[in-house]
Coordinates of C-alpha atoms in Angstrom, one line a residue:
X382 CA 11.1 -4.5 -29.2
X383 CA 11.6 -8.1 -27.3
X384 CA 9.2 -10.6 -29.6
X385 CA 8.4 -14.5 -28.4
X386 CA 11.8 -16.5 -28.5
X387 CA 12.2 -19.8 -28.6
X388 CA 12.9 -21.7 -25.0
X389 CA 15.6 -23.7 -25.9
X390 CA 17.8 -22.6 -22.7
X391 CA 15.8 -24.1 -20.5
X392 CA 14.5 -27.2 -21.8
X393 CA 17.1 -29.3 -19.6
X394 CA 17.9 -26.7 -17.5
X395 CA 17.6 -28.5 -13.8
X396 CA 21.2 -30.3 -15.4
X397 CA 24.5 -29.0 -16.0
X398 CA 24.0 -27.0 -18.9
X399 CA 25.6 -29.1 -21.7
X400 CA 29.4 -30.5 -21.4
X401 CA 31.9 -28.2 -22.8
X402 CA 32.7 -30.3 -25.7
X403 CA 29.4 -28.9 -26.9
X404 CA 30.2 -25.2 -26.6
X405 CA 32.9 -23.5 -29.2
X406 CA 36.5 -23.3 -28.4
X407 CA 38.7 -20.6 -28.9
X408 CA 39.5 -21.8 -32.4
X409 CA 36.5 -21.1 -33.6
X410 CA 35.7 -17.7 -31.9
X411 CA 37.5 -14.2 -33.2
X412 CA 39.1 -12.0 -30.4
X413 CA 35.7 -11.0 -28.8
X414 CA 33.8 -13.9 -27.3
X415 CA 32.1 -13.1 -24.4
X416 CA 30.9 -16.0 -22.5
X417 CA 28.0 -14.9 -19.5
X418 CA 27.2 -17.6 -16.9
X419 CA 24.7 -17.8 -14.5
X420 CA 25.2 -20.1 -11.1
X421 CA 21.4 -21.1 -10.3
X422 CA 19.4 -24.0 -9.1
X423 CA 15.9 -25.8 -9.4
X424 CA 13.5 -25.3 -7.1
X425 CA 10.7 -23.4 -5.3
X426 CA 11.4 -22.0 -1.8
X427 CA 12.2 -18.8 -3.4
X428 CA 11.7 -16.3 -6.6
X429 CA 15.4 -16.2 -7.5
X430 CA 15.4 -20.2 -8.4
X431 CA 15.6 -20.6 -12.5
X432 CA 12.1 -22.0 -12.2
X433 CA 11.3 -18.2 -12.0
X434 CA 13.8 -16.2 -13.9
X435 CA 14.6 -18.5 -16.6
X436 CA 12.3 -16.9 -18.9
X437 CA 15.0 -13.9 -19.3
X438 CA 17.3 -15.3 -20.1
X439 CA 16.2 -15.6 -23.2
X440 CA 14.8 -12.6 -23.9
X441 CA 17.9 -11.0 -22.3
X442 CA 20.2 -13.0 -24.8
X443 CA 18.3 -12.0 -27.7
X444 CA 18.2 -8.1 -26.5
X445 CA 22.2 -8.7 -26.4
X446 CA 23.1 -10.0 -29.7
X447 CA 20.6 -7.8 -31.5
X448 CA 22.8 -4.9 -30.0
X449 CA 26.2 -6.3 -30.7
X450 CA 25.5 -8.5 -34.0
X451 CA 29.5 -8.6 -34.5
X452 CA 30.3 -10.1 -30.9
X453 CA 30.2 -14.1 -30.4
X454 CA 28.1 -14.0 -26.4
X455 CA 27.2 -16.9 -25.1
X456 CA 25.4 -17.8 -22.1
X457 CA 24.8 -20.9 -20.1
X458 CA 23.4 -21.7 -16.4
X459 CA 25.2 -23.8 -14.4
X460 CA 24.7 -25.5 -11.4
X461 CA 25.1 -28.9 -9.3
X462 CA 24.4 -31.6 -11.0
X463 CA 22.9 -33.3 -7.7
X464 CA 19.3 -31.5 -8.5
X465 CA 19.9 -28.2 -6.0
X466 CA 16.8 -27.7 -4.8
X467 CA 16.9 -24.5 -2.9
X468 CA 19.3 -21.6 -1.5
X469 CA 20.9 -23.3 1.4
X470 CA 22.4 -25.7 -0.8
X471 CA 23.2 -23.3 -3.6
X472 CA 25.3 -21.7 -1.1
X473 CA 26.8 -24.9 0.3
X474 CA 27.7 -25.8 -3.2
X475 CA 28.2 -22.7 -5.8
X476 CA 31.6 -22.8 -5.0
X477 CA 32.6 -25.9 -6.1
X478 CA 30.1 -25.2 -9.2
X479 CA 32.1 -22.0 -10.2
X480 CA 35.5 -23.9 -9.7
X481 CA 34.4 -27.1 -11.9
X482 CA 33.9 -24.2 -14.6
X483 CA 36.1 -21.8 -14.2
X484 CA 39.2 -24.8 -14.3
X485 CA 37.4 -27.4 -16.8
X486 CA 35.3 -25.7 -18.7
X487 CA 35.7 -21.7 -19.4
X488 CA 36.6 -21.1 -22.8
X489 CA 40.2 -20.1 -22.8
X490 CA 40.2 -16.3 -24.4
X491 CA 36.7 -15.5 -23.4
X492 CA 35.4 -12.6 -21.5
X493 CA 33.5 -14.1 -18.6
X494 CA 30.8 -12.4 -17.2
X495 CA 28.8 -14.2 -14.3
X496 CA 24.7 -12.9 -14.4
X497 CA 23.1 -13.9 -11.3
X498 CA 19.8 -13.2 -9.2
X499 CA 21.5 -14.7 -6.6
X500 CA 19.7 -15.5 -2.9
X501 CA 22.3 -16.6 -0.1
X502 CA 25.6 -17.3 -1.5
X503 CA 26.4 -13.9 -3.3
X504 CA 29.4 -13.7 -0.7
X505 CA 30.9 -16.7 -1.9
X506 CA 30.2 -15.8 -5.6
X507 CA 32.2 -12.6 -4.9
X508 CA 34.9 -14.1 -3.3
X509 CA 36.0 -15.6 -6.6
X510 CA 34.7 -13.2 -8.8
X511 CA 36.8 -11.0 -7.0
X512 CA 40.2 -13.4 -7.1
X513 CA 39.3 -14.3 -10.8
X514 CA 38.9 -10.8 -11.6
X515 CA 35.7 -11.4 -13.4
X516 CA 32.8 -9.4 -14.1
X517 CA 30.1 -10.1 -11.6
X518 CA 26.4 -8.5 -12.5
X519 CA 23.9 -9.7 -9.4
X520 CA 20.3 -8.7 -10.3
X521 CA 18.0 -9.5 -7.3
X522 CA 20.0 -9.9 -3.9
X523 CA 23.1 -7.7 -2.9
X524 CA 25.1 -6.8 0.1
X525 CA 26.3 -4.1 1.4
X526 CA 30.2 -5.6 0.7
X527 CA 29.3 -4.1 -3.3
X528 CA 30.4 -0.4 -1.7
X529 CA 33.3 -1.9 -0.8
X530 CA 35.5 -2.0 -4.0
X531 CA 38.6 -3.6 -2.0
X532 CA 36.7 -6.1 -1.8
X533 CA 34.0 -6.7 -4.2
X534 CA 36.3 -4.3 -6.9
X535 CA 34.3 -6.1 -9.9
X536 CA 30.7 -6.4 -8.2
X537 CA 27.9 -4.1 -9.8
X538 CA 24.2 -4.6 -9.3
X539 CA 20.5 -3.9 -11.2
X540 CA 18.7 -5.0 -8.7
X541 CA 16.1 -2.7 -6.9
X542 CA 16.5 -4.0 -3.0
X543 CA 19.2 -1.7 -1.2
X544 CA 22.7 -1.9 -0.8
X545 CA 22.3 -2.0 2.8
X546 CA 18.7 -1.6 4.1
X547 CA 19.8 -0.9 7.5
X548 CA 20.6 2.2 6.1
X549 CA 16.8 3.0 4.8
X550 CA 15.6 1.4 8.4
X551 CA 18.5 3.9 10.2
X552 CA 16.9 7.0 8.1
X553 CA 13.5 6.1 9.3
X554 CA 14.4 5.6 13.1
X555 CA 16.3 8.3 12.9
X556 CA 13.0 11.0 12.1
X557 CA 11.2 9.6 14.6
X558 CA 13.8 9.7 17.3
X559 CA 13.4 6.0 17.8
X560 CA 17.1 4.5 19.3
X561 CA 16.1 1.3 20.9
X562 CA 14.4 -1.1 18.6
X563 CA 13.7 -5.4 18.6
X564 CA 14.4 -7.2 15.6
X565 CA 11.6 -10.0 15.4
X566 CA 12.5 -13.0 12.7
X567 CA 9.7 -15.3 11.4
X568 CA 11.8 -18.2 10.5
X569 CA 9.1 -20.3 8.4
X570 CA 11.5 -23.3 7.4
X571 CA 9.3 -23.4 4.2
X572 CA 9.3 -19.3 3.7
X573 CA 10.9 -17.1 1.4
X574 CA 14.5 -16.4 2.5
X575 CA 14.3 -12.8 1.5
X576 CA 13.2 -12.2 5.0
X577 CA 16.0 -13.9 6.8
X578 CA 18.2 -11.5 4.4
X579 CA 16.4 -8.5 5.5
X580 CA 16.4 -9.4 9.3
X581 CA 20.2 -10.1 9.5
X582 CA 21.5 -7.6 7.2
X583 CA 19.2 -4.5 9.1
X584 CA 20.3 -6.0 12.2
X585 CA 23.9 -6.0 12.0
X586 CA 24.0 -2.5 10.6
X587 CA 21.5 -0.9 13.3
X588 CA 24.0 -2.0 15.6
X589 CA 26.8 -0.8 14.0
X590 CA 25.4 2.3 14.2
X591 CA 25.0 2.5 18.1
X592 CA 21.3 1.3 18.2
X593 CA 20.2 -0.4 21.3
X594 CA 18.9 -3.5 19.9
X595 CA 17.5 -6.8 21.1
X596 CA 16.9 -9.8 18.3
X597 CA 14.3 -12.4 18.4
X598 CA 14.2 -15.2 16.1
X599 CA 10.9 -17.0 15.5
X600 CA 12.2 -21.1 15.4
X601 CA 8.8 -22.9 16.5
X602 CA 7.1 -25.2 13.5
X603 CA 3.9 -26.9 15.5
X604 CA 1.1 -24.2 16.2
X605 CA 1.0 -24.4 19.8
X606 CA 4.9 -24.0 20.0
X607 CA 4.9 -20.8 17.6
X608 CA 1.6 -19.3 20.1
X609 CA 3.9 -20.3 23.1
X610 CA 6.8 -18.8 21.5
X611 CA 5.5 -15.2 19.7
X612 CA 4.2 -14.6 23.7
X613 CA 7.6 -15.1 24.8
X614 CA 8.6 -12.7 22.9
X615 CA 6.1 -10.3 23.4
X616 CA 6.5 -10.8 27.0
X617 CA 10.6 -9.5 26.2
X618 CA 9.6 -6.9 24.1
X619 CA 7.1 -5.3 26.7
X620 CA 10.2 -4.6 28.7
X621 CA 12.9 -3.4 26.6
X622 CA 11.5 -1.5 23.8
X623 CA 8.0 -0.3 22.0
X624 CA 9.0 -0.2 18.6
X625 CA 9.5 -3.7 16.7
X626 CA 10.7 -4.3 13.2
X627 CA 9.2 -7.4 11.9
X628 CA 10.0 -9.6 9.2
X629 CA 8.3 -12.4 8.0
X630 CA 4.9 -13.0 5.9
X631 CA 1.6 -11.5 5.8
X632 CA -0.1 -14.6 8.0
X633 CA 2.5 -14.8 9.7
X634 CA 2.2 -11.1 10.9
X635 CA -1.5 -11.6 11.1
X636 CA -0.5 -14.2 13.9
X637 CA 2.2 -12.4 15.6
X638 CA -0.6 -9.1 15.4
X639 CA -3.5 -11.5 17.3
X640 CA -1.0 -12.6 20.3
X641 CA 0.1 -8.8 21.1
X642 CA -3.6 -8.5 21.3
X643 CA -4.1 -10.8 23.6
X644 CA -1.5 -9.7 25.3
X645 CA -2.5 -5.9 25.4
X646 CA 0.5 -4.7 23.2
X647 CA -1.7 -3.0 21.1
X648 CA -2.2 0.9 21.3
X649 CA -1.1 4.3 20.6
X650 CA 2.3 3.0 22.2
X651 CA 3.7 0.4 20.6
X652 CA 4.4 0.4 16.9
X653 CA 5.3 -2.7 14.7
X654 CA 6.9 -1.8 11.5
X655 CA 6.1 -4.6 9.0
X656 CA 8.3 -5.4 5.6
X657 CA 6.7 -6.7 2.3
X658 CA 9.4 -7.1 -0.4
X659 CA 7.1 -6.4 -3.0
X660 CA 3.7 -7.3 -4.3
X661 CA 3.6 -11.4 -4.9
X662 CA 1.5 -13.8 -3.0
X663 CA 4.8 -15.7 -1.7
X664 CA 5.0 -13.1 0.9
X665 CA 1.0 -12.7 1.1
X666 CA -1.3 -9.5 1.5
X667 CA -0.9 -7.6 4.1
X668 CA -4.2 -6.6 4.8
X669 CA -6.7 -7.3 8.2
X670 CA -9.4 -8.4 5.1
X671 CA -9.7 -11.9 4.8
X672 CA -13.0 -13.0 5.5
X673 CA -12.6 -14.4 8.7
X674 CA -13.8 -14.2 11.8
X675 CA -11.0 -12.5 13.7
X676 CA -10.8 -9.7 11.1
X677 CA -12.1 -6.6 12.8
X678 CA -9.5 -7.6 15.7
X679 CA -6.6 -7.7 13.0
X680 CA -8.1 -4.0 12.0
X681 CA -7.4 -2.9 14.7
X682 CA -4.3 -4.0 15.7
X683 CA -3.2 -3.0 11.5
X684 CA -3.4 0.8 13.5
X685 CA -0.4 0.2 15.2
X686 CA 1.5 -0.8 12.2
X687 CA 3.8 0.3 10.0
X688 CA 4.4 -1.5 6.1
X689 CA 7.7 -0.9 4.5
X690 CA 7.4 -1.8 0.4
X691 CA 11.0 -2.0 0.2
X692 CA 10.5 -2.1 -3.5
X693 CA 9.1 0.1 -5.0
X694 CA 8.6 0.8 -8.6
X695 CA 7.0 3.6 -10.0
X696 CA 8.5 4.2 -13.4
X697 CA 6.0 5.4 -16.3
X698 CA 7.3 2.9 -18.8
X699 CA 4.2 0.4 -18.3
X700 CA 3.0 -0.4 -21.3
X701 CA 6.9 -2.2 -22.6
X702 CA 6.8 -3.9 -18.9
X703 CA 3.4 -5.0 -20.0
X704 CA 4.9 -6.5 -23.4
X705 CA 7.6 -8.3 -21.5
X706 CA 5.5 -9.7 -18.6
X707 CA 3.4 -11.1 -21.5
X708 CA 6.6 -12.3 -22.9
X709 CA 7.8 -13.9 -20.2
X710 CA 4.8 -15.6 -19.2
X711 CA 4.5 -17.3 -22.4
X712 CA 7.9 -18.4 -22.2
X713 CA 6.9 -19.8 -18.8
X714 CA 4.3 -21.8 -20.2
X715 CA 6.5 -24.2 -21.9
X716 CA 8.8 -24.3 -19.5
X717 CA 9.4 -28.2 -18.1
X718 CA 10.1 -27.0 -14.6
X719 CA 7.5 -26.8 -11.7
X720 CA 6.4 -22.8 -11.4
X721 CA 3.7 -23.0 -8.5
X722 CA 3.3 -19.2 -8.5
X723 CA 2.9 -15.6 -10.5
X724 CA 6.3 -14.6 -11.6
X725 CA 8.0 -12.2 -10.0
X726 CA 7.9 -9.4 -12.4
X727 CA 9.9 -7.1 -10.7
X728 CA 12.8 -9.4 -10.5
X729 CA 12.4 -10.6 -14.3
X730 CA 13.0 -6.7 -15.0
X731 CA 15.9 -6.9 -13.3
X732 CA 17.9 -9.6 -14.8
X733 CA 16.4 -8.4 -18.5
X734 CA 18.2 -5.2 -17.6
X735 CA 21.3 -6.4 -16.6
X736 CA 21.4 -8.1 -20.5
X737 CA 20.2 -4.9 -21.8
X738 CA 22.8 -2.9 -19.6
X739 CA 25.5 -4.9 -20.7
X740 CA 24.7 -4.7 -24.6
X741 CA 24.1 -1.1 -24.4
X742 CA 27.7 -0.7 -22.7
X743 CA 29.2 -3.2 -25.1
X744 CA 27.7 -1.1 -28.2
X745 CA 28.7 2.3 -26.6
X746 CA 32.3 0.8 -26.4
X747 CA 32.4 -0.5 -30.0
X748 CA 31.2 2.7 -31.3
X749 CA 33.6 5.2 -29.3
X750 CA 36.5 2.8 -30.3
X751 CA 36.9 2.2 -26.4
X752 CA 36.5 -1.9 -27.1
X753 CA 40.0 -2.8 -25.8
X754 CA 40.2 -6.5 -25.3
X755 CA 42.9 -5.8 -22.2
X756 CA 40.3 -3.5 -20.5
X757 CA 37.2 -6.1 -20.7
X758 CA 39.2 -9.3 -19.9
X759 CA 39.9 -7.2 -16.3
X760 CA 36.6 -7.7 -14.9
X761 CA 37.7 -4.8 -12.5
X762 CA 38.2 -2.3 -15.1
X763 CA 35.4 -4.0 -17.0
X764 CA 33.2 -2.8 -13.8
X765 CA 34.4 0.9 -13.8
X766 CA 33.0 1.0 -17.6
X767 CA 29.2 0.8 -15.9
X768 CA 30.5 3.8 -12.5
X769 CA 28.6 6.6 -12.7
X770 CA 26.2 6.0 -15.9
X771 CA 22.6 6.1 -16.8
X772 CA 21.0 3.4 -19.2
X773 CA 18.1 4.2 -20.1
X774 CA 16.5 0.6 -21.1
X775 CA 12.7 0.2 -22.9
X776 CA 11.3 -1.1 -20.1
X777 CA 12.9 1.1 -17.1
X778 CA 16.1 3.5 -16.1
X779 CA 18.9 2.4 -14.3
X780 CA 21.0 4.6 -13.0
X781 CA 24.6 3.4 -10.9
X782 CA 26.7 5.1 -8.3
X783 CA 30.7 5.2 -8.1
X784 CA 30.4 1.7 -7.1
X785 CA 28.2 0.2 -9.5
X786 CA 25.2 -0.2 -7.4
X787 CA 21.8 1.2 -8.2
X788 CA 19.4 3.5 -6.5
X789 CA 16.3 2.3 -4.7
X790 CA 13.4 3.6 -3.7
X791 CA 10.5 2.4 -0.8
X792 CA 7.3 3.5 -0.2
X793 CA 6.1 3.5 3.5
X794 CA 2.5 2.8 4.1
X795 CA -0.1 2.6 7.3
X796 CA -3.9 2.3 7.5
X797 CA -6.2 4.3 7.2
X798 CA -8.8 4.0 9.7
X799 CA -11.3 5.7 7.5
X800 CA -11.3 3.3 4.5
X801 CA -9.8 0.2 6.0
X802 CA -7.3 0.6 3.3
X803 CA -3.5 0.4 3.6
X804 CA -2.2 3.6 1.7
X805 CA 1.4 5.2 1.3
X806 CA 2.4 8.1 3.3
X807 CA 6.3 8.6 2.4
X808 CA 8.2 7.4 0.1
X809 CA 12.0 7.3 0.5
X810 CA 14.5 7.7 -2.5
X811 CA 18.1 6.6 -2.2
X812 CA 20.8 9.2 -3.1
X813 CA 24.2 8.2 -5.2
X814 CA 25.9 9.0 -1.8
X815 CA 23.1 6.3 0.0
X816 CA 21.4 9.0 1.7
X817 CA 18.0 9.1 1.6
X818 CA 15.5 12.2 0.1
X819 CA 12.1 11.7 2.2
X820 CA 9.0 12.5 0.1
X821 CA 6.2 13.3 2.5
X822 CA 2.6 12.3 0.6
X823 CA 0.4 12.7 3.4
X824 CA 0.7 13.5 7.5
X825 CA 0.7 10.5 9.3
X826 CA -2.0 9.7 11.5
X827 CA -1.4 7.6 14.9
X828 CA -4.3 7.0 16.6
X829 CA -6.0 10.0 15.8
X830 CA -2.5 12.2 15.9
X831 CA -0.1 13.5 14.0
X832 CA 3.4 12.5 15.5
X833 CA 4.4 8.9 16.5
X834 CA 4.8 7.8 19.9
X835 CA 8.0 8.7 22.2
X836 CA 11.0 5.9 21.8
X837 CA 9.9 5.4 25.4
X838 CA 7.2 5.8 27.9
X839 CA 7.3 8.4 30.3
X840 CA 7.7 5.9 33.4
X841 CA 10.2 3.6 30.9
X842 CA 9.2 0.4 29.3
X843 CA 8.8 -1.5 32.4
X844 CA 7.0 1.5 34.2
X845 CA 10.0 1.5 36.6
X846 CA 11.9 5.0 35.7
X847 CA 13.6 6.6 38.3
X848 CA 11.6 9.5 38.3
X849 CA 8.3 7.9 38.3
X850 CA 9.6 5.5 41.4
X851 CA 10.5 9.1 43.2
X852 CA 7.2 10.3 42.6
X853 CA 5.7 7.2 43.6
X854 CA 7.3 6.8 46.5
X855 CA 6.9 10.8 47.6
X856 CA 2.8 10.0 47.0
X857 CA 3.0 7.1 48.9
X858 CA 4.2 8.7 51.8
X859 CA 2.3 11.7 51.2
X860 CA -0.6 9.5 51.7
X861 CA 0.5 7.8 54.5
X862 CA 0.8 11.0 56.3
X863 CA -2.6 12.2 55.5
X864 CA -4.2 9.0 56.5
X865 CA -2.3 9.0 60.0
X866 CA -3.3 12.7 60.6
X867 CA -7.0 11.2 59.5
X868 CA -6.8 8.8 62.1
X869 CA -5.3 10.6 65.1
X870 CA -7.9 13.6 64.5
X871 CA -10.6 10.9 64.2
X872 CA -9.3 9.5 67.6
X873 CA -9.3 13.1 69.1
X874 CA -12.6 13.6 68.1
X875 CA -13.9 10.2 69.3
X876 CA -12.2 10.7 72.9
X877 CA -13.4 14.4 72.8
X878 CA -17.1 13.2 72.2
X879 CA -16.8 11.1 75.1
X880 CA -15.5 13.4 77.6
X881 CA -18.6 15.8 76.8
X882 CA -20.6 13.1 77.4
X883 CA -19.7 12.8 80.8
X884 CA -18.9 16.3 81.7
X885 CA -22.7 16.8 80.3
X886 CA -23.9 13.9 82.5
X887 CA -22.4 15.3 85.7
X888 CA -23.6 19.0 85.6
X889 CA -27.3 18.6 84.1
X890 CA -30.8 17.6 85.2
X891 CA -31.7 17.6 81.8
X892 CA -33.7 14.1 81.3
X893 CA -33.1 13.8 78.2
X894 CA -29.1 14.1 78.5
X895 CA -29.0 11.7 81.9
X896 CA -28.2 7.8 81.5
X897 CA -29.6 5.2 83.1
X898 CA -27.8 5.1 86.3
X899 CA -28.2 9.1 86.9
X900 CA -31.8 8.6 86.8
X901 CA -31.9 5.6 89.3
X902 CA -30.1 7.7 91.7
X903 CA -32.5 10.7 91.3
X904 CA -35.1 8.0 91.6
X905 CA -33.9 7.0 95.2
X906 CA -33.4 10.7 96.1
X907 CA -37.3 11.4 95.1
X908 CA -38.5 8.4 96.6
X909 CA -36.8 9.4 99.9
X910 CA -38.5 12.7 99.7
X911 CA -41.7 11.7 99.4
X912 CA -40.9 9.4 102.2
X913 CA -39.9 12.3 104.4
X914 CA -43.2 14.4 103.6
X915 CA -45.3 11.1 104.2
X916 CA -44.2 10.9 107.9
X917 CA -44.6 14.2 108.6
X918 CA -48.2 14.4 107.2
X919 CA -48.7 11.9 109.8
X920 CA -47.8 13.2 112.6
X921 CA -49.9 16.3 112.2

């Protein structure tokens, strides 16, 4: 069991980490002297930082040692000593970070190991990791390069996010028959760059694998810009595809959802599918409840979305994570640097497993007799140790492939209508082989069915299909047929009308059929009559 450590690690951690006059030298080390390093930085645009994680390693160090009391294992976190603030510049300068070390100050017959959450330098850190041949343990971020062994041959990973989510995203297209897809990037210059990792990395791979794909990429800072800018891209969307994969936070979905409202891009035809890395308010709450007044319009437009937890953790061994959250938060406490937020549990677990991994393998070893200094100093061969083992650690399992890379699992959730609450319908688990075993918890239900929408409307996503123009246009002349018949019987009838008129006028006495001028010449033809009889009456 972990107890409360000390927090001596990170007391000056936003420094280099001591000089290496202060660490032992081979002199004073026996043959086994493992020395772990973590590249990191200061700061908090993300939850990989050492503001967050540091409390690990700690506890990590402690879990070590107690495991292997015979082994000398250090650990240390180094970084730029120009105050690194956050991952862009970790990645413009881990390189240079790792060399100063790795030439000035690595211990000479040491073991390295390099420990690292990472965020968005991992494929610099494997680039020498891999021409160093040195152990490399990554514990929140990965790429896909770790299946690769020809080139990441001494890369192995605890974290929980996949190896390649475009993978999970291709499995989940792939059900519903959906081949033509837009990427849509909320690039908050202030957000969490786990996002930008998603977006990129999914994107690539979809097209990869033949996808038709269109990426947009949300740049706009000032409020009227992003409004101008999400209805561009709505306004593209509406014409190349109906189903969207989104990435970016919770408000700034709530956003996007509003402007496809007003822009009538909400309905039983469209489907956004929304990502949420895992619970933490970084990345928000993804619910339309927020006491405001446009929430019954973000209701409904939560009915045409889709929320991918692409972490999802649903081990049984609670009550040790409960121990170590305490743990950790305590540790955190006394902690000089700025921590603005919850910790990111999940992540913590992580890098305390990769310490617990590595013990456990390093005590295995020493009891089998397998500890051969040759085999360890080859971070290569040092990796193959982990391929294709179980660890079963106090606080979770994990559980690695042929290529040293853990299986994930997501849960896949949608609203329900009913209760207004956002609830899990399928869970995905990732295979060794990085297939996926789909796990149905409940039908789906899209607007009151069963089965998704169609990857396209009938008529096409700009209503222009061929077949529905062919249609159209046989309708149309249809039509134009039937109105011209319409008119030329009307015309018939009308001249027909007429002509009986007449006819009528010129063959009857019938007063009430005659016109005007008929009666005016029976008029004269009477009054000359009764002129007639008048003289005659006269005469007699």
């Amino acid at each position: 069991m972990v107890k409360v450590v000390s927090w001596p690690l990170l007391v000056a951690i936003c420094h280099v980490a001591g000089s290496p006059s202060s660490w032992p030298t081979s002199a004073d080390i026996g043959a086994y002297d493992f020395e772990i390093v973590t590249p990191t930085y200061c700061g908090i645009d993300s939850l990989f930082s050492v503001n967050y994680i540091g409390a690990t390693y700690a506890t990590g160090m402690k879990e070590l040692r107690e495991a292997n009391p015979r082994l000398n294992v250090t650990h240390r976190n180094i970084m730029n000593s120009n105050a690194t603030t956050d991952c862009l510049i970790q990645r413009s300068n881990v390189q240079d970070v790792l060399a100063r070390w790795y030439y000035q100050e690595k211990r000479t017959n040491s073991i390295p190991v390099w420990i690292t959450p990472g965020c968005m330098e991992l494929d610099y850190v494997n680039q020498l990791a891999h021409a160093w041949n040195i152990l490399l343990i990554t514990t929140v971020n990965i790429d896909a390069t770790i299946r690769n062994k020809a080139l990441a041959p001494t890369w192995i990973a605890t974290t929980r996010y996949s190896s390649n989510c475009g993978e999970f995203y291709k499995g989940f297209l792939q059900r519903n028959n959906w081949t033509t897809v837009a990427t849509v990037l909320d690039l908050d210059l202030n957000g969490p760059p786990i996002f930008t990792n998603l977006a990129v990395t999914t994107a690539r791979h979809l097209k990869e694998y033949g996808y038709k794909l269109t990426s947009f990429i949300r740049t706009a800072q000032d409020p009227a810009a992003i409004t101008l800018q999400i209805d561009a891209i709505l306004l593209a969307v509406r014409g190349t595809c109906r189903v969207v994969l989104y990435y970016g936070t919770a408000s700034a979905l709530r956003h996007f959802l509003i402007r496809a409202t007003k822009n009538d891009m909400i309905n039983e035809n469209y489907v956004y599918i929304a990502s949420r890395p895992m619970p933490h308010s970084l990345f928000g709450s993804f619910t339309w409840q927020e006491g405001r007044d446009d929430d019954e319009i973000v209701r409904a437009a939560y009915r045409s979305v889709i929320l991918v937890q692409v972490i999802y953790a649903d081990e049984a061994q609670q009550v040790q994570r409960d121990k170590l959250a305490f743990i950790w938060k305590g540790l955190s406490k006394t902690s000089t640097l700025r921590i603005p937020r919850e910790l990111p549990l999940i992540y913590l677990e992580n890098n305390h497993g990769a310490f617990q991994m590595l013990g456990k393998m390093l005590a295995n070893l020493t009891q089998s007799g397998d500890f051969d200094f040759s085999t360890l100093k080859s971070g290569r061969h040092f990796a193959a140790q982990f391929y294709f083992k179980t660890f079963h650690l106090d606080h979770t399992t994990i559980s690695l492939n042929g290529a040293g890379v853990r299986a994930t699992t997501q849960a896949i959730k949608q609203l329900n209508n009913d209760t207004g609450e956002i609830e899990i319908f399928l869970i995905a688990r990732e295979k060794k082989d990085y297939s996926y075993e789909w796990q149905t918890i409940k039908s789906p239900s899209w607007y009151g069915n069963s089965n998704f929408p169609p990857n396209e409307p009938f008529c096409g996503f700009a209503g222009l299909a061929a077949v529905c123009l062919e249609k159209e246009s046989h309708w149309k002349g249809m039509l134009t047929v039937i109105i011209i018949v319409i008119f030329l019987v009307s015309c018939a009838l009308f001249i027909a009308t007429i002509l009986a008129r007449v006819y009528i006028a010129r063959h009857t006495l019938n007063w009430w059929l005659l016109n005007e001028p008929i009666l005016q010449s029976v008029r004269r033809r009477l009054s000359s009559i009764i002129s007639k009889k008048g003289s005659n009456s006269s005469l007699h």
